[in-house]
Amino acid sequence: MSGRVLVGVKRVIDYAVKIRVKPDNTGVVTDGVKHSMNPFCEIAVEEAVKLKEKKLIKEVVAVSCGPQQSQETIRTALAMGADRGIHVDVSGKDYENLGPLQVSKILAALAKQEDAQLILLGKQAIDDDCNQTGQMTAALLDWPQGTFASEVSLEGDKINLVREIDGGLEHIKINTPAVITADLRLNTPRYATLPNIMKAKKKKIVTVKPADLGVDVTSRLEVLKVEEPPQRQAGRV
C-alpha cells in the first residue's frame, strides 16, 4: 500500500498534571495547565512514521482539532516524522463541547478530501477516555477497522493486525482503506531530536474550519456537572 495516512493527534492535559475541577463544577481547570499530545496518539504517530520508513506508505499527515494551541501538538508530530499537518480550527463553546462524533465527522471528511488509504488513531484519549473516535470514523466511511492494535503489518492492500482483547490476542486481516487504533504495546514512541524539531518549524500546517469540510460540530450532549470522585477511606489493619 503506497499512499497517504492520516494520524489524529489530540491536545490533552499532560498525564503528570493533577486535575482540578472548576469551582462551579462546569469542567476542569485548563488555564495555565501544561498540555501535551495524548500518549496513545504518540503511539499512532510512531507507527505511521515506521511504516513510512519501511517505504510502505508515502506521506504521513497529522490532524488535530482545537484552538490555535493545537498547532503545537501538530508540530510535535512533525518533529517525530510526519510530513505535514492539518489544523481544524475549533474554539470557544464548540471546542468545549467537541466530542468523538464531531471529530469522527471531521476525520471522515478529511479522509475523502485527502484521498487517504489509512487512518491511524490512538485507541482513546486520557482526558475523556471515550474510546469511540476510531470506531465512529470507520462507520461513517464504511471502512474496515482494527481496534486496540498491538501489532500491524502490511501485505499489499491487506493489513495483518494483532488485537488485544479480554480473552487474549486476536489475529485479523482487513482490507484497505481502513481505520486502525493503537494500543499501548504497539510500539515505544521516539523522542523528537533537536534537528528534527527545527525542521518541523518549516513543515506546512494548513488551517481549515469545520464548515469548510461541510461538518456541523454542534454537540448532541450536555454536560450537567463535573465533580471529583469521593476520597478513598483509609485502610484498616
PDB file of N, CA, C and O in Angstrom, residues 65 88-90 94 98-110 113 140 208-218:
ATOM      1  N   CYS A  65      -7.806  18.748  16.034  1.00  0.00           N
ATOM      2  CA  CYS A  65      -8.976  19.630  16.115  1.00  0.00           C
ATOM      3  C   CYS A  65      -8.903  20.404  17.424  1.00  0.00           C
ATOM      4  O   CYS A  65      -8.731  19.796  18.492  1.00  0.00           O
ATOM      5  N   VAL A  88      -7.649  21.742  12.293  1.00  0.00           N
ATOM      6  CA  VAL A  88      -9.075  22.061  12.163  1.00  0.00           C
ATOM      7  C   VAL A  88      -9.421  22.990  13.317  1.00  0.00           C
ATOM      8  O   VAL A  88      -9.473  22.573  14.477  1.00  0.00           O
ATOM      9  N   ASP A  89      -9.625  24.256  12.985  1.00  0.00           N
ATOM     10  CA  ASP A  89      -9.796  25.298  13.993  1.00  0.00           C
ATOM     11  C   ASP A  89     -11.187  25.234  14.633  1.00  0.00           C
ATOM     12  O   ASP A  89     -12.192  25.543  14.001  1.00  0.00           O
ATOM     13  N   VAL A  90     -11.210  24.811  15.890  1.00  0.00           N
ATOM     14  CA  VAL A  90     -12.448  24.769  16.677  1.00  0.00           C
ATOM     15  C   VAL A  90     -12.146  25.441  18.007  1.00  0.00           C
ATOM     16  O   VAL A  90     -11.225  25.038  18.718  1.00  0.00           O
ATOM     17  N   ASP A  94     -17.742  25.585  21.057  1.00  0.00           N
ATOM     18  CA  ASP A  94     -17.680  24.418  20.169  1.00  0.00           C
ATOM     19  C   ASP A  94     -16.557  23.479  20.586  1.00  0.00           C
ATOM     20  O   ASP A  94     -16.704  22.258  20.547  1.00  0.00           O
ATOM     21  N   LEU A  98     -16.748  19.639  22.024  1.00  0.00           N
ATOM     22  CA  LEU A  98     -16.308  18.762  20.935  1.00  0.00           C
ATOM     23  C   LEU A  98     -16.183  17.321  21.434  1.00  0.00           C
ATOM     24  O   LEU A  98     -15.438  17.044  22.371  1.00  0.00           O
ATOM     25  N   GLY A  99     -16.924  16.421  20.819  1.00  0.00           N
ATOM     26  CA  GLY A  99     -16.909  15.025  21.238  1.00  0.00           C
ATOM     27  C   GLY A  99     -16.463  14.100  20.119  1.00  0.00           C
ATOM     28  O   GLY A  99     -16.167  14.537  19.002  1.00  0.00           O
ATOM     29  N   PRO A 100     -16.415  12.792  20.392  1.00  0.00           N
ATOM     30  CA  PRO A 100     -15.960  11.819  19.397  1.00  0.00           C
ATOM     31  C   PRO A 100     -16.749  11.857  18.083  1.00  0.00           C
ATOM     32  O   PRO A 100     -16.166  11.691  17.013  1.00  0.00           O
ATOM     33  N   LEU A 101     -18.066  12.081  18.153  1.00  0.00           N
ATOM     34  CA  LEU A 101     -18.867  12.086  16.933  1.00  0.00           C
ATOM     35  C   LEU A 101     -18.456  13.234  16.017  1.00  0.00           C
ATOM     36  O   LEU A 101     -18.293  13.049  14.804  1.00  0.00           O
ATOM     37  N   GLN A 102     -18.268  14.432  16.596  1.00  0.00           N
ATOM     38  CA  GLN A 102     -17.887  15.584  15.787  1.00  0.00           C
ATOM     39  C   GLN A 102     -16.492  15.391  15.179  1.00  0.00           C
ATOM     40  O   GLN A 102     -16.268  15.677  14.001  1.00  0.00           O
ATOM     41  N   VAL A 103     -15.563  14.872  15.978  1.00  0.00           N
ATOM     42  CA  VAL A 103     -14.201  14.625  15.474  1.00  0.00           C
ATOM     43  C   VAL A 103     -14.228  13.556  14.386  1.00  0.00           C
ATOM     44  O   VAL A 103     -13.516  13.661  13.377  1.00  0.00           O
ATOM     45  N   SER A 104     -15.055  12.535  14.558  1.00  0.00           N
ATOM     46  CA  SER A 104     -15.169  11.465  13.550  1.00  0.00           C
ATOM     47  C   SER A 104     -15.665  12.016  12.220  1.00  0.00           C
ATOM     48  O   SER A 104     -15.170  11.631  11.151  1.00  0.00           O
ATOM     49  N   LYS A 105     -16.635  12.924  12.279  1.00  0.00           N
ATOM     50  CA  LYS A 105     -17.142  13.534  11.042  1.00  0.00           C
ATOM     51  C   LYS A 105     -16.045  14.334  10.337  1.00  0.00           C
ATOM     52  O   LYS A 105     -15.925  14.297   9.102  1.00  0.00           O
ATOM     53  N   ILE A 106     -15.238  15.039  11.123  1.00  0.00           N
ATOM     54  CA  ILE A 106     -14.137  15.823  10.560  1.00  0.00           C
ATOM     55  C   ILE A 106     -13.108  14.903   9.917  1.00  0.00           C
ATOM     56  O   ILE A 106     -12.653  15.135   8.785  1.00  0.00           O
ATOM     57  N   LEU A 107     -12.726  13.836  10.616  1.00  0.00           N
ATOM     58  CA  LEU A 107     -11.735  12.898  10.077  1.00  0.00           C
ATOM     59  C   LEU A 107     -12.241  12.207   8.816  1.00  0.00           C
ATOM     60  O   LEU A 107     -11.482  12.015   7.855  1.00  0.00           O
ATOM     61  N   ALA A 108     -13.520  11.843   8.806  1.00  0.00           N
ATOM     62  CA  ALA A 108     -14.095  11.188   7.627  1.00  0.00           C
ATOM     63  C   ALA A 108     -14.075  12.126   6.427  1.00  0.00           C
ATOM     64  O   ALA A 108     -13.737  11.726   5.300  1.00  0.00           O
ATOM     65  N   ALA A 109     -14.406  13.406   6.663  1.00  0.00           N
ATOM     66  CA  ALA A 109     -14.393  14.391   5.573  1.00  0.00           C
ATOM     67  C   ALA A 109     -12.981  14.616   5.056  1.00  0.00           C
ATOM     68  O   ALA A 109     -12.750  14.695   3.838  1.00  0.00           O
ATOM     69  N   LEU A 110     -12.002  14.676   5.975  1.00  0.00           N
ATOM     70  CA  LEU A 110     -10.609  14.875   5.568  1.00  0.00           C
ATOM     71  C   LEU A 110     -10.068  13.661   4.823  1.00  0.00           C
ATOM     72  O   LEU A 110      -9.280  13.799   3.873  1.00  0.00           O
ATOM     73  N   GLN A 113     -11.246  14.010   1.357  1.00  0.00           N
ATOM     74  CA  GLN A 113     -10.601  15.148   0.700  1.00  0.00           C
ATOM     75  C   GLN A 113      -9.136  14.851   0.364  1.00  0.00           C
ATOM     76  O   GLN A 113      -8.639  15.229  -0.695  1.00  0.00           O
ATOM     77  N   LEU A 140     -18.633   5.846   9.669  1.00  0.00           N
ATOM     78  CA  LEU A 140     -19.024   6.921   8.758  1.00  0.00           C
ATOM     79  C   LEU A 140     -18.464   6.712   7.352  1.00  0.00           C
ATOM     80  O   LEU A 140     -19.102   7.053   6.356  1.00  0.00           O
ATOM     81  N   VAL A 208      -8.009  24.826   8.592  1.00  0.00           N
ATOM     82  CA  VAL A 208      -9.344  24.834   7.985  1.00  0.00           C
ATOM     83  C   VAL A 208     -10.385  24.913   9.094  1.00  0.00           C
ATOM     84  O   VAL A 208     -10.105  24.630  10.257  1.00  0.00           O
ATOM     85  N   LYS A 209     -11.581  25.309   8.725  1.00  0.00           N
ATOM     86  CA  LYS A 209     -12.712  25.338   9.655  1.00  0.00           C
ATOM     87  C   LYS A 209     -13.594  24.113   9.389  1.00  0.00           C
ATOM     88  O   LYS A 209     -13.646  23.615   8.253  1.00  0.00           O
ATOM     89  N   PRO A 210     -14.316  23.636  10.396  1.00  0.00           N
ATOM     90  CA  PRO A 210     -15.235  22.519  10.158  1.00  0.00           C
ATOM     91  C   PRO A 210     -16.227  22.808   9.031  1.00  0.00           C
ATOM     92  O   PRO A 210     -16.556  21.914   8.241  1.00  0.00           O
ATOM     93  N   ALA A 211     -16.676  24.061   8.942  1.00  0.00           N
ATOM     94  CA  ALA A 211     -17.633  24.434   7.890  1.00  0.00           C
ATOM     95  C   ALA A 211     -17.032  24.255   6.502  1.00  0.00           C
ATOM     96  O   ALA A 211     -17.749  23.935   5.540  1.00  0.00           O
ATOM     97  N   ASP A 212     -15.702  24.445   6.373  1.00  0.00           N
ATOM     98  CA  ASP A 212     -15.034  24.241   5.081  1.00  0.00           C
ATOM     99  C   ASP A 212     -15.135  22.789   4.630  1.00  0.00           C
ATOM    100  O   ASP A 212     -15.068  22.495   3.434  1.00  0.00           O
ATOM    101  N   LEU A 213     -15.279  21.899   5.610  1.00  0.00           N
ATOM    102  CA  LEU A 213     -15.385  20.462   5.309  1.00  0.00           C
ATOM    103  C   LEU A 213     -16.836  20.001   5.251  1.00  0.00           C
ATOM    104  O   LEU A 213     -17.106  18.819   5.042  1.00  0.00           O
ATOM    105  N   GLY A 214     -17.762  20.949   5.469  1.00  0.00           N
ATOM    106  CA  GLY A 214     -19.179  20.599   5.461  1.00  0.00           C
ATOM    107  C   GLY A 214     -19.611  19.842   6.697  1.00  0.00           C
ATOM    108  O   GLY A 214     -20.549  19.044   6.664  1.00  0.00           O
ATOM    109  N   VAL A 215     -18.917  20.118   7.816  1.00  0.00           N
ATOM    110  CA  VAL A 215     -19.195  19.393   9.066  1.00  0.00           C
ATOM    111  C   VAL A 215     -19.815  20.335  10.088  1.00  0.00           C
ATOM    112  O   VAL A 215     -19.310  21.434  10.334  1.00  0.00           O
ATOM    113  N   ASP A 216     -20.911  19.904  10.698  1.00  0.00           N
ATOM    114  CA  ASP A 216     -21.556  20.627  11.782  1.00  0.00           C
ATOM    115  C   ASP A 216     -21.053  20.055  13.109  1.00  0.00           C
ATOM    116  O   ASP A 216     -21.225  18.861  13.381  1.00  0.00           O
ATOM    117  N   VAL A 217     -20.391  20.886  13.923  1.00  0.00           N
ATOM    118  CA  VAL A 217     -19.812  20.389  15.178  1.00  0.00           C
ATOM    119  C   VAL A 217     -20.712  20.663  16.382  1.00  0.00           C
ATOM    120  O   VAL A 217     -20.270  20.569  17.524  1.00  0.00           O
ATOM    121  N   THR A 218     -21.979  20.966  16.142  1.00  0.00           N
ATOM    122  CA  THR A 218     -22.920  21.174  17.249  1.00  0.00           C
ATOM    123  C   THR A 218     -23.037  19.883  18.057  1.00  0.00           C
ATOM    124  O   THR A 218     -23.274  18.809  17.507  1.00  0.00           O
TER     125      THR A 218
END
